[in-house]
Structures are given as C-alpha cells and as structure tokens.
Amino acid sequence: MPDWLIRAKKTGIILAGLLVNISTGHTIELKGSLTQGGMVIAELAGVKSARLNDKELAISPDGKFVFGFGRDADTEHTLSWVDQSGKVHSKNLMITTRDYDIDRITGVEKKYVSPPKEVLARIRKEGAQVSAARGKLSTLSYFDDPVYRPAKGRISGVYGSQRYFNGQPRRPHFGLDIANKTGTPVLAPVAGKVVFANPDLYYSGGTLILDHGYGITSTYIHLNKLHVEVGQIVELGDHIADIGATGRVTGPHLDWRFNWFNERLDPQLLMIDKLATKSSKE
C-alpha cells in the first residue's frame, strides 16, 4: 500500500478532498480543479516549504498555498513539501486535459489583426507591464475567498478557444467574455488590491488588474471606464469599472481573466454563477 493516498470526491473535473498520509495521519486538504485551466488551494498545518514541480510555493500563515495549471499544461505534476522535522514528501498529481472550441471572429479592424510596425514597440511595452503586474507575489489573503460573477450579461466567449480573426489564426482566448451594453457595471467578484489600471492598452483597451494574494490575480479588459486607482483595496461587490468596446473588439463586452502568476486560469471554474454584491458573502 502506498504511503500517500488521494481520498476525494469528484464531480466532473472539480475536486474536493483530502490527501491522506497513512503512516502519520497528517492530511493535506485540496480544494479546486485538477484540470487544464484549474486552480487548487492546498492546506497543511506545519509545512515548512512546498513546491509544484520546480516552482517554490509561498505558504500563508495559516498553512495554505495555491497553484494553477495553464491551458495546455502537462497531465502529470509533482507536489512536494517539507514538514517541520525536515522530512520531504511528494505526490504525483494527474490533471485532466480539455477540448477547446474554435472561435472564428470576423469584422475585426485590420490594425488589430496585423498591427503596423509603428505600434509594435507599444504592444511589447504594454505586454511587459501586464506580465509584471501578474508576476508579483503578495501576502494578501483574498485568494481563498469565493468568486462571484462580475457583471450581468450573456456569456459570449469561453476560456481556451482557438481564435481566428478575419480568418487568420491568433493566440487562444484566455478569458470569459460577458457581453452587455457599454456602461454596464463591472463589480469586484472577490476582494483585492488594484495593481494595474490603464484606460487605453492597444489590444485590451481599458484594462484593470486586481491582486488577490499569493500569485492570484484577476484582469478586466475592454473597459469603457475605470472607477478605481492603483493601490486601492476593493471589496466584494464594489463598482470597479464599466463594460466597454475598447481595444480589439467587435462589440461591447467584459473579457474577464484569472492568473496564477503568468499561468492563465479559467474564471468559469472558479465562479459562483451569482452576481457579485456586497451581500453575497452574508
């Protein structure tokens, strides 16, 4: 019998369960989705350090750590940790693969499909700024809070879709699109700190990034108006922005994204499909 067993209840790709040490009785609780695009929160009392594959994981004061898997993540990963005695433990985690949609979008302005040379430096600079905002480690504790829907509207695009603009293949879509009229309120789906706010990025237009702690950020794209500033703490249900049609779009919508550092996660796997309000957590 192996030293470590996974005892879990699965519903589709959602996992909620315990990783159990048979010899000591210590447990690691896993909460989240063991799948491409998924996020997992682990909790273990008395752990000194932890790693996912070769990446060190920051541990909160209450023994929690978080990690995630990108769109095309490998199926096998190694979770390892060191207990207070200095003993190293490890467990292979198998994640499920996903099939993604093909999304063919027409009517996109040519400058957003094949940008002119004079804007390439701007695009690179803006991309680096967004990556830097997502790449920082903070000790905010909001990453374990429930996540609610940030806006009313129709879901018009999903995570992972391979996109074609005017017939030309481009990068996959890494967000959840919620279509509604310009000016529709965007509400904070979970508390966080504003770490990036820019009303006019080339591709994404009005762009806002919230930090939720330990590498977890959420991003709001194509905004018409931003109502918050960098450094501001926002609470669940706060009116942070308005839906717009800025950047590379064919109509007004919110493109909503989640990241673990620069690994792109699927917001729909995290979302409670109920509009965020200040009373949501009551």
mmCIF file of C-alpha atoms in Angstrom:
data_model
loop_
_atom_site.group_PDB
_atom_site.id
_atom_site.type_symbol
_atom_site.label_atom_id
_atom_site.label_comp_id
_atom_site.label_asym_id
_atom_site.label_seq_id
_atom_site.Cartn_x
_atom_site.Cartn_y
_atom_site.Cartn_z
ATOM 1 C CA MET A 1 0.000 0.000 0.000
ATOM 2 C CA PRO A 2 1.468 3.438 -0.887
ATOM 3 C CA ASP A 3 2.270 5.904 1.896
ATOM 4 C CA TRP A 4 0.011 8.540 0.372
ATOM 5 C CA LEU A 5 -3.470 8.054 -0.994
ATOM 6 C CA ILE A 6 -5.849 10.510 -2.510
ATOM 7 C CA ARG A 7 -9.304 10.368 -0.996
ATOM 8 C CA ALA A 8 -11.530 12.640 -2.993
ATOM 9 C CA LYS A 9 -14.973 13.188 -4.362
ATOM 10 C CA LYS A 10 -15.051 14.228 -7.999
ATOM 11 C CA THR A 11 -17.869 15.913 -9.863
ATOM 12 C CA GLY A 12 -16.690 16.276 -13.442
ATOM 13 C CA ILE A 13 -13.320 17.989 -13.177
ATOM 14 C CA ILE A 14 -13.979 19.557 -9.777
ATOM 15 C CA LEU A 15 -12.071 18.020 -6.901
ATOM 16 C CA ALA A 16 -12.699 18.458 -3.212
ATOM 17 C CA GLY A 17 -10.984 16.078 -0.878
ATOM 18 C CA LEU A 18 -8.026 15.134 1.249
ATOM 19 C CA LEU A 19 -4.555 13.902 0.534
ATOM 20 C CA VAL A 20 -4.006 11.497 3.418
ATOM 21 C CA ASN A 21 -0.742 10.287 4.947
ATOM 22 C CA ILE A 22 -1.418 6.716 6.050
ATOM 23 C CA SER A 23 1.634 6.491 8.295
ATOM 24 C CA THR A 24 1.258 9.731 10.263
ATOM 25 C CA GLY A 25 -2.384 10.671 9.855
ATOM 26 C CA HIS A 26 -1.454 14.182 8.675
ATOM 27 C CA THR A 27 -3.642 15.454 5.889
ATOM 28 C CA ILE A 28 -3.437 17.927 3.058
ATOM 29 C CA GLU A 29 -6.767 19.338 2.011
ATOM 30 C CA LEU A 30 -7.055 20.049 -1.722
ATOM 31 C CA LYS A 31 -9.761 22.380 -2.995
ATOM 32 C CA GLY A 32 -10.192 23.257 -6.649
ATOM 33 C CA SER A 33 -9.931 21.780 -10.136
ATOM 34 C CA LEU A 34 -7.269 19.289 -11.202
ATOM 35 C CA THR A 35 -7.559 20.153 -14.866
ATOM 36 C CA GLN A 36 -6.030 22.404 -17.500
ATOM 37 C CA GLY A 37 -7.016 25.950 -16.550
ATOM 38 C CA GLY A 38 -7.730 24.899 -12.972
ATOM 39 C CA MET A 39 -6.679 26.378 -9.649
ATOM 40 C CA VAL A 40 -6.029 24.365 -6.490
ATOM 41 C CA ILE A 41 -5.718 25.584 -2.912
ATOM 42 C CA ALA A 42 -3.904 23.242 -0.537
ATOM 43 C CA GLU A 43 -3.824 23.383 3.242
ATOM 44 C CA LEU A 44 -1.424 21.605 5.570
ATOM 45 C CA ALA A 45 -0.559 22.529 9.141
ATOM 46 C CA GLY A 46 3.124 22.573 9.999
ATOM 47 C CA VAL A 47 4.540 22.598 6.482
ATOM 48 C CA LYS A 48 7.874 24.432 6.141
ATOM 49 C CA SER A 49 8.017 24.680 2.357
ATOM 50 C CA ALA A 50 6.253 23.354 -0.723
ATOM 51 C CA ARG A 51 6.875 23.097 -4.460
ATOM 52 C CA LEU A 52 4.889 22.295 -7.568
ATOM 53 C CA ASN A 53 7.357 20.685 -9.938
ATOM 54 C CA ASP A 54 10.335 23.082 -9.778
ATOM 55 C CA LYS A 55 8.409 26.154 -8.600
ATOM 56 C CA GLU A 56 8.510 27.101 -4.932
ATOM 57 C CA LEU A 57 5.083 27.859 -3.459
ATOM 58 C CA ALA A 58 4.573 30.650 -0.948
ATOM 59 C CA ILE A 59 2.753 29.488 2.176
ATOM 60 C CA SER A 60 0.289 31.657 4.091
ATOM 61 C CA PRO A 61 0.482 31.948 7.898
ATOM 62 C CA ASP A 62 -2.426 29.503 8.229
ATOM 63 C CA GLY A 63 -0.685 26.847 6.138
ATOM 64 C CA LYS A 64 -2.370 27.413 2.771
ATOM 65 C CA PHE A 65 -0.724 27.522 -0.637
ATOM 66 C CA VAL A 66 -2.166 27.885 -4.113
ATOM 67 C CA PHE A 67 -1.152 26.773 -7.588
ATOM 68 C CA GLY A 68 -2.681 26.504 -11.037
ATOM 69 C CA PHE A 69 -2.394 24.877 -14.438
ATOM 70 C CA GLY A 70 -2.303 26.642 -17.814
ATOM 71 C CA ARG A 71 -4.400 25.922 -20.895
ATOM 72 C CA ASP A 72 -2.002 23.322 -22.298
ATOM 73 C CA ALA A 73 -0.455 22.085 -19.051
ATOM 74 C CA ASP A 74 1.053 18.595 -18.948
ATOM 75 C CA THR A 75 -1.082 15.918 -17.339
ATOM 76 C CA GLU A 76 1.376 14.891 -14.611
ATOM 77 C CA HIS A 77 2.815 17.165 -11.929
ATOM 78 C CA THR A 78 4.729 16.638 -8.698
ATOM 79 C CA LEU A 79 3.604 18.292 -5.482
ATOM 80 C CA SER A 80 6.288 18.142 -2.784
ATOM 81 C CA TRP A 81 6.644 19.619 0.686
ATOM 82 C CA VAL A 82 8.897 19.614 3.724
ATOM 83 C CA ASP A 83 7.437 19.071 7.189
ATOM 84 C CA GLN A 84 8.681 20.611 10.421
ATOM 85 C CA SER A 85 11.054 17.696 11.029
ATOM 86 C CA GLY A 86 12.713 18.326 7.672
ATOM 87 C CA LYS A 87 11.272 15.232 6.008
ATOM 88 C CA VAL A 88 10.451 15.620 2.316
ATOM 89 C CA HIS A 89 7.161 14.246 0.970
ATOM 90 C CA SER A 90 5.928 14.171 -2.616
ATOM 91 C CA LYS A 91 2.899 13.097 -4.598
ATOM 92 C CA ASN A 92 2.206 12.939 -8.306
ATOM 93 C CA LEU A 93 -0.909 14.848 -9.331
ATOM 94 C CA MET A 94 -2.687 13.817 -12.515
ATOM 95 C CA ILE A 95 -4.761 16.519 -14.184
ATOM 96 C CA THR A 96 -7.358 16.131 -16.897
ATOM 97 C CA THR A 97 -6.990 17.532 -20.401
ATOM 98 C CA ARG A 98 -9.693 19.561 -22.116
ATOM 99 C CA ASP A 99 -11.058 20.032 -25.606
ATOM 100 C CA TYR A 100 -11.333 23.662 -26.668
ATOM 101 C CA ASP A 101 -13.695 25.465 -29.014
ATOM 102 C CA ILE A 102 -12.787 27.060 -32.323
ATOM 103 C CA ASP A 103 -13.853 30.705 -32.350
ATOM 104 C CA ARG A 104 -13.970 32.463 -35.727
ATOM 105 C CA ILE A 105 -14.361 36.224 -35.435
ATOM 106 C CA THR A 106 -14.932 38.464 -38.429
ATOM 107 C CA GLY A 107 -15.168 42.207 -38.870
ATOM 108 C CA VAL A 108 -12.065 42.953 -36.785
ATOM 109 C CA GLU A 109 -10.208 46.127 -37.760
ATOM 110 C CA LYS A 110 -7.086 45.295 -39.781
ATOM 111 C CA LYS A 111 -4.800 47.200 -37.388
ATOM 112 C CA TYR A 112 -5.736 44.730 -34.637
ATOM 113 C CA VAL A 113 -5.157 41.634 -36.778
ATOM 114 C CA SER A 114 -1.860 42.721 -38.358
ATOM 115 C CA PRO A 115 -0.598 45.710 -36.335
ATOM 116 C CA PRO A 116 1.536 48.270 -38.197
ATOM 117 C CA LYS A 117 5.236 48.364 -37.347
ATOM 118 C CA GLU A 118 4.978 51.698 -35.585
ATOM 119 C CA VAL A 119 2.855 50.210 -32.760
ATOM 120 C CA LEU A 120 4.882 47.032 -32.144
ATOM 121 C CA ALA A 121 7.104 48.654 -29.514
ATOM 122 C CA ARG A 122 3.998 49.910 -27.711
ATOM 123 C CA ILE A 123 2.453 46.431 -27.765
ATOM 124 C CA ARG A 124 5.611 44.861 -26.329
ATOM 125 C CA LYS A 125 5.871 47.508 -23.606
ATOM 126 C CA GLU A 126 2.245 47.092 -22.584
ATOM 127 C CA GLY A 127 2.567 43.311 -22.549
ATOM 128 C CA ALA A 128 5.581 43.565 -20.249
ATOM 129 C CA GLN A 129 3.680 45.878 -17.894
ATOM 130 C CA VAL A 130 0.755 43.460 -17.626
ATOM 131 C CA SER A 131 3.080 40.499 -17.132
ATOM 132 C CA ALA A 132 4.931 42.347 -14.367
ATOM 133 C CA ALA A 133 1.682 43.158 -12.558
ATOM 134 C CA ARG A 134 0.694 39.496 -12.641
ATOM 135 C CA GLY A 135 4.134 38.231 -11.700
ATOM 136 C CA LYS A 136 4.444 39.841 -8.279
ATOM 137 C CA LEU A 137 3.999 37.914 -5.031
ATOM 138 C CA SER A 138 1.915 39.470 -2.265
ATOM 139 C CA THR A 139 0.625 38.108 1.025
ATOM 140 C CA LEU A 140 -2.964 39.265 0.577
ATOM 141 C CA SER A 141 -5.370 36.586 1.790
ATOM 142 C CA TYR A 142 -8.260 37.027 -0.670
ATOM 143 C CA PHE A 143 -7.199 34.119 -2.920
ATOM 144 C CA ASP A 144 -9.275 31.692 -0.833
ATOM 145 C CA ASP A 145 -12.476 33.780 -0.907
ATOM 146 C CA PRO A 146 -15.482 32.755 -3.044
ATOM 147 C CA VAL A 147 -15.525 34.251 -6.556
ATOM 148 C CA TYR A 148 -18.783 35.609 -7.984
ATOM 149 C CA ARG A 149 -19.902 36.776 -11.424
ATOM 150 C CA PRO A 150 -18.572 40.307 -12.080
ATOM 151 C CA ALA A 151 -21.257 41.562 -14.480
ATOM 152 C CA LYS A 152 -24.695 40.898 -15.869
ATOM 153 C CA GLY A 153 -24.849 39.698 -19.455
ATOM 154 C CA ARG A 154 -24.591 36.849 -21.916
ATOM 155 C CA ILE A 155 -21.531 34.611 -21.939
ATOM 156 C CA SER A 156 -20.213 35.171 -25.453
ATOM 157 C CA GLY A 157 -16.746 33.610 -25.266
ATOM 158 C CA VAL A 158 -15.083 30.955 -23.143
ATOM 159 C CA TYR A 159 -11.599 30.118 -21.927
ATOM 160 C CA GLY A 160 -9.207 28.239 -24.167
ATOM 161 C CA SER A 161 -10.903 28.802 -27.522
ATOM 162 C CA GLN A 162 -8.569 28.819 -30.513
ATOM 163 C CA ARG A 163 -9.251 32.132 -32.192
ATOM 164 C CA TYR A 164 -9.263 33.187 -35.814
ATOM 165 C CA PHE A 165 -9.544 36.896 -36.582
ATOM 166 C CA ASN A 166 -10.755 37.584 -40.115
ATOM 167 C CA GLY A 167 -9.691 34.033 -40.984
ATOM 168 C CA GLN A 168 -6.169 34.342 -39.549
ATOM 169 C CA PRO A 169 -5.131 32.142 -36.587
ATOM 170 C CA ARG A 170 -4.130 34.025 -33.468
ATOM 171 C CA ARG A 171 -3.479 33.206 -29.806
ATOM 172 C CA PRO A 172 -6.154 31.300 -27.873
ATOM 173 C CA HIS A 173 -8.658 33.169 -25.771
ATOM 174 C CA PHE A 174 -7.751 33.112 -22.079
ATOM 175 C CA GLY A 175 -10.818 34.712 -20.537
ATOM 176 C CA LEU A 176 -14.556 34.517 -20.054
ATOM 177 C CA ASP A 177 -16.461 37.048 -22.159
ATOM 178 C CA ILE A 178 -19.650 38.595 -20.781
ATOM 179 C CA ALA A 179 -21.494 40.647 -23.411
ATOM 180 C CA ASN A 180 -23.663 43.590 -22.451
ATOM 181 C CA LYS A 181 -24.151 47.216 -23.410
ATOM 182 C CA THR A 182 -21.477 49.833 -22.852
ATOM 183 C CA GLY A 183 -21.713 51.266 -19.354
ATOM 184 C CA THR A 184 -22.906 48.074 -17.671
ATOM 185 C CA PRO A 185 -21.305 47.981 -14.197
ATOM 186 C CA VAL A 186 -18.370 45.653 -13.555
ATOM 187 C CA LEU A 187 -18.345 44.589 -9.901
ATOM 188 C CA ALA A 188 -15.448 43.162 -7.926
ATOM 189 C CA PRO A 189 -16.112 39.390 -7.905
ATOM 190 C CA VAL A 190 -13.797 38.987 -4.913
ATOM 191 C CA ALA A 191 -11.863 41.438 -2.752
ATOM 192 C CA GLY A 192 -8.440 42.526 -3.961
ATOM 193 C CA LYS A 193 -5.912 45.307 -4.447
ATOM 194 C CA VAL A 194 -5.677 47.306 -7.673
ATOM 195 C CA VAL A 195 -2.188 46.728 -9.095
ATOM 196 C CA PHE A 196 -2.721 47.894 -12.685
ATOM 197 C CA ALA A 197 -5.133 50.370 -14.235
ATOM 198 C CA ASN A 198 -4.815 51.763 -17.752
ATOM 199 C CA PRO A 199 -7.671 53.163 -19.850
ATOM 200 C CA ASP A 200 -6.042 52.556 -23.245
ATOM 201 C CA LEU A 201 -3.916 49.485 -23.993
ATOM 202 C CA TYR A 202 -3.566 48.668 -27.684
ATOM 203 C CA TYR A 203 -5.225 45.250 -27.719
ATOM 204 C CA SER A 204 -7.212 45.231 -24.493
ATOM 205 C CA GLY A 205 -8.309 48.871 -24.238
ATOM 206 C CA GLY A 206 -9.353 49.812 -20.717
ATOM 207 C CA THR A 207 -7.590 47.280 -18.505
ATOM 208 C CA LEU A 208 -7.696 46.651 -14.768
ATOM 209 C CA ILE A 209 -5.849 44.033 -12.678
ATOM 210 C CA LEU A 210 -6.688 43.055 -9.096
ATOM 211 C CA ASP A 211 -4.271 41.178 -6.855
ATOM 212 C CA HIS A 212 -5.857 38.584 -4.543
ATOM 213 C CA GLY A 213 -2.653 37.292 -2.997
ATOM 214 C CA TYR A 214 -0.058 34.550 -3.431
ATOM 215 C CA GLY A 215 0.127 34.953 -7.204
ATOM 216 C CA ILE A 216 -3.613 35.010 -7.931
ATOM 217 C CA THR A 217 -4.787 37.993 -9.984
ATOM 218 C CA SER A 218 -7.902 38.812 -11.970
ATOM 219 C CA THR A 219 -7.974 41.002 -15.079
ATOM 220 C CA TYR A 220 -10.798 43.046 -16.634
ATOM 221 C CA ILE A 221 -10.442 44.031 -20.283
ATOM 222 C CA HIS A 222 -12.117 46.262 -22.913
ATOM 223 C CA LEU A 223 -13.479 48.567 -20.216
ATOM 224 C CA ASN A 224 -15.232 51.813 -21.070
ATOM 225 C CA LYS A 225 -14.422 53.484 -17.753
ATOM 226 C CA LEU A 226 -12.331 52.590 -14.705
ATOM 227 C CA HIS A 227 -13.604 53.659 -11.277
ATOM 228 C CA VAL A 228 -10.608 52.643 -9.139
ATOM 229 C CA GLU A 229 -6.917 53.528 -8.902
ATOM 230 C CA VAL A 230 -3.685 51.610 -8.374
ATOM 231 C CA GLY A 231 -3.125 50.900 -4.682
ATOM 232 C CA GLN A 232 -6.809 50.892 -3.797
ATOM 233 C CA ILE A 233 -8.306 47.947 -1.882
ATOM 234 C CA VAL A 234 -11.681 46.908 -3.295
ATOM 235 C CA GLU A 235 -14.262 44.775 -1.547
ATOM 236 C CA LEU A 236 -16.592 42.152 -2.974
ATOM 237 C CA GLY A 237 -19.339 43.867 -4.969
ATOM 238 C CA ASP A 238 -17.608 47.250 -5.367
ATOM 239 C CA HIS A 239 -18.289 49.019 -8.683
ATOM 240 C CA ILE A 240 -14.794 48.932 -10.202
ATOM 241 C CA ALA A 241 -15.406 49.681 -13.899
ATOM 242 C CA ASP A 242 -17.910 49.717 -16.767
ATOM 243 C CA ILE A 243 -18.186 47.334 -19.702
ATOM 244 C CA GLY A 244 -16.951 48.862 -22.949
ATOM 245 C CA ALA A 245 -15.813 48.190 -26.505
ATOM 246 C CA THR A 246 -12.212 49.397 -26.324
ATOM 247 C CA GLY A 247 -9.222 47.705 -27.944
ATOM 248 C CA ARG A 248 -9.619 44.684 -30.245
ATOM 249 C CA VAL A 249 -13.356 44.036 -30.117
ATOM 250 C CA THR A 250 -16.360 43.732 -32.388
ATOM 251 C CA GLY A 251 -18.853 44.779 -29.704
ATOM 252 C CA PRO A 252 -19.137 45.750 -26.037
ATOM 253 C CA HIS A 253 -18.248 43.053 -23.523
ATOM 254 C CA LEU A 254 -16.125 42.263 -20.492
ATOM 255 C CA ASP A 255 -13.182 39.919 -21.021
ATOM 256 C CA TRP A 256 -12.540 38.542 -17.519
ATOM 257 C CA ARG A 257 -9.372 36.603 -16.728
ATOM 258 C CA PHE A 258 -7.654 34.867 -13.824
ATOM 259 C CA ASN A 259 -3.972 34.096 -13.403
ATOM 260 C CA TRP A 260 -1.630 32.278 -11.068
ATOM 261 C CA PHE A 261 1.360 34.500 -11.739
ATOM 262 C CA ASN A 262 1.582 34.208 -15.548
ATOM 263 C CA GLU A 263 -0.262 30.894 -15.808
ATOM 264 C CA ARG A 264 -3.653 31.595 -17.320
ATOM 265 C CA LEU A 265 -6.605 30.066 -15.458
ATOM 266 C CA ASP A 266 -10.267 29.574 -16.363
ATOM 267 C CA PRO A 267 -12.545 32.013 -14.473
ATOM 268 C CA GLN A 268 -15.568 29.807 -15.113
ATOM 269 C CA LEU A 269 -14.045 27.037 -12.986
ATOM 270 C CA LEU A 270 -13.814 29.465 -10.055
ATOM 271 C CA MET A 271 -17.052 31.377 -10.467
ATOM 272 C CA ILE A 272 -20.202 31.034 -8.416
ATOM 273 C CA ASP A 273 -22.791 31.971 -11.055
ATOM 274 C CA LYS A 274 -24.407 34.662 -8.951
ATOM 275 C CA LEU A 275 -23.819 38.374 -9.449
ATOM 276 C CA ALA A 276 -21.277 39.824 -7.032
ATOM 277 C CA THR A 277 -22.883 42.102 -4.463
ATOM 278 C CA LYS A 278 -21.796 43.416 -1.101
ATOM 279 C CA SER A 279 -24.255 40.970 0.487
ATOM 280 C CA SER A 280 -23.045 37.912 -1.480
ATOM 281 C CA LYS A 281 -20.925 36.593 1.382
ATOM 282 C CA GLU A 282 -23.580 37.137 4.051
#
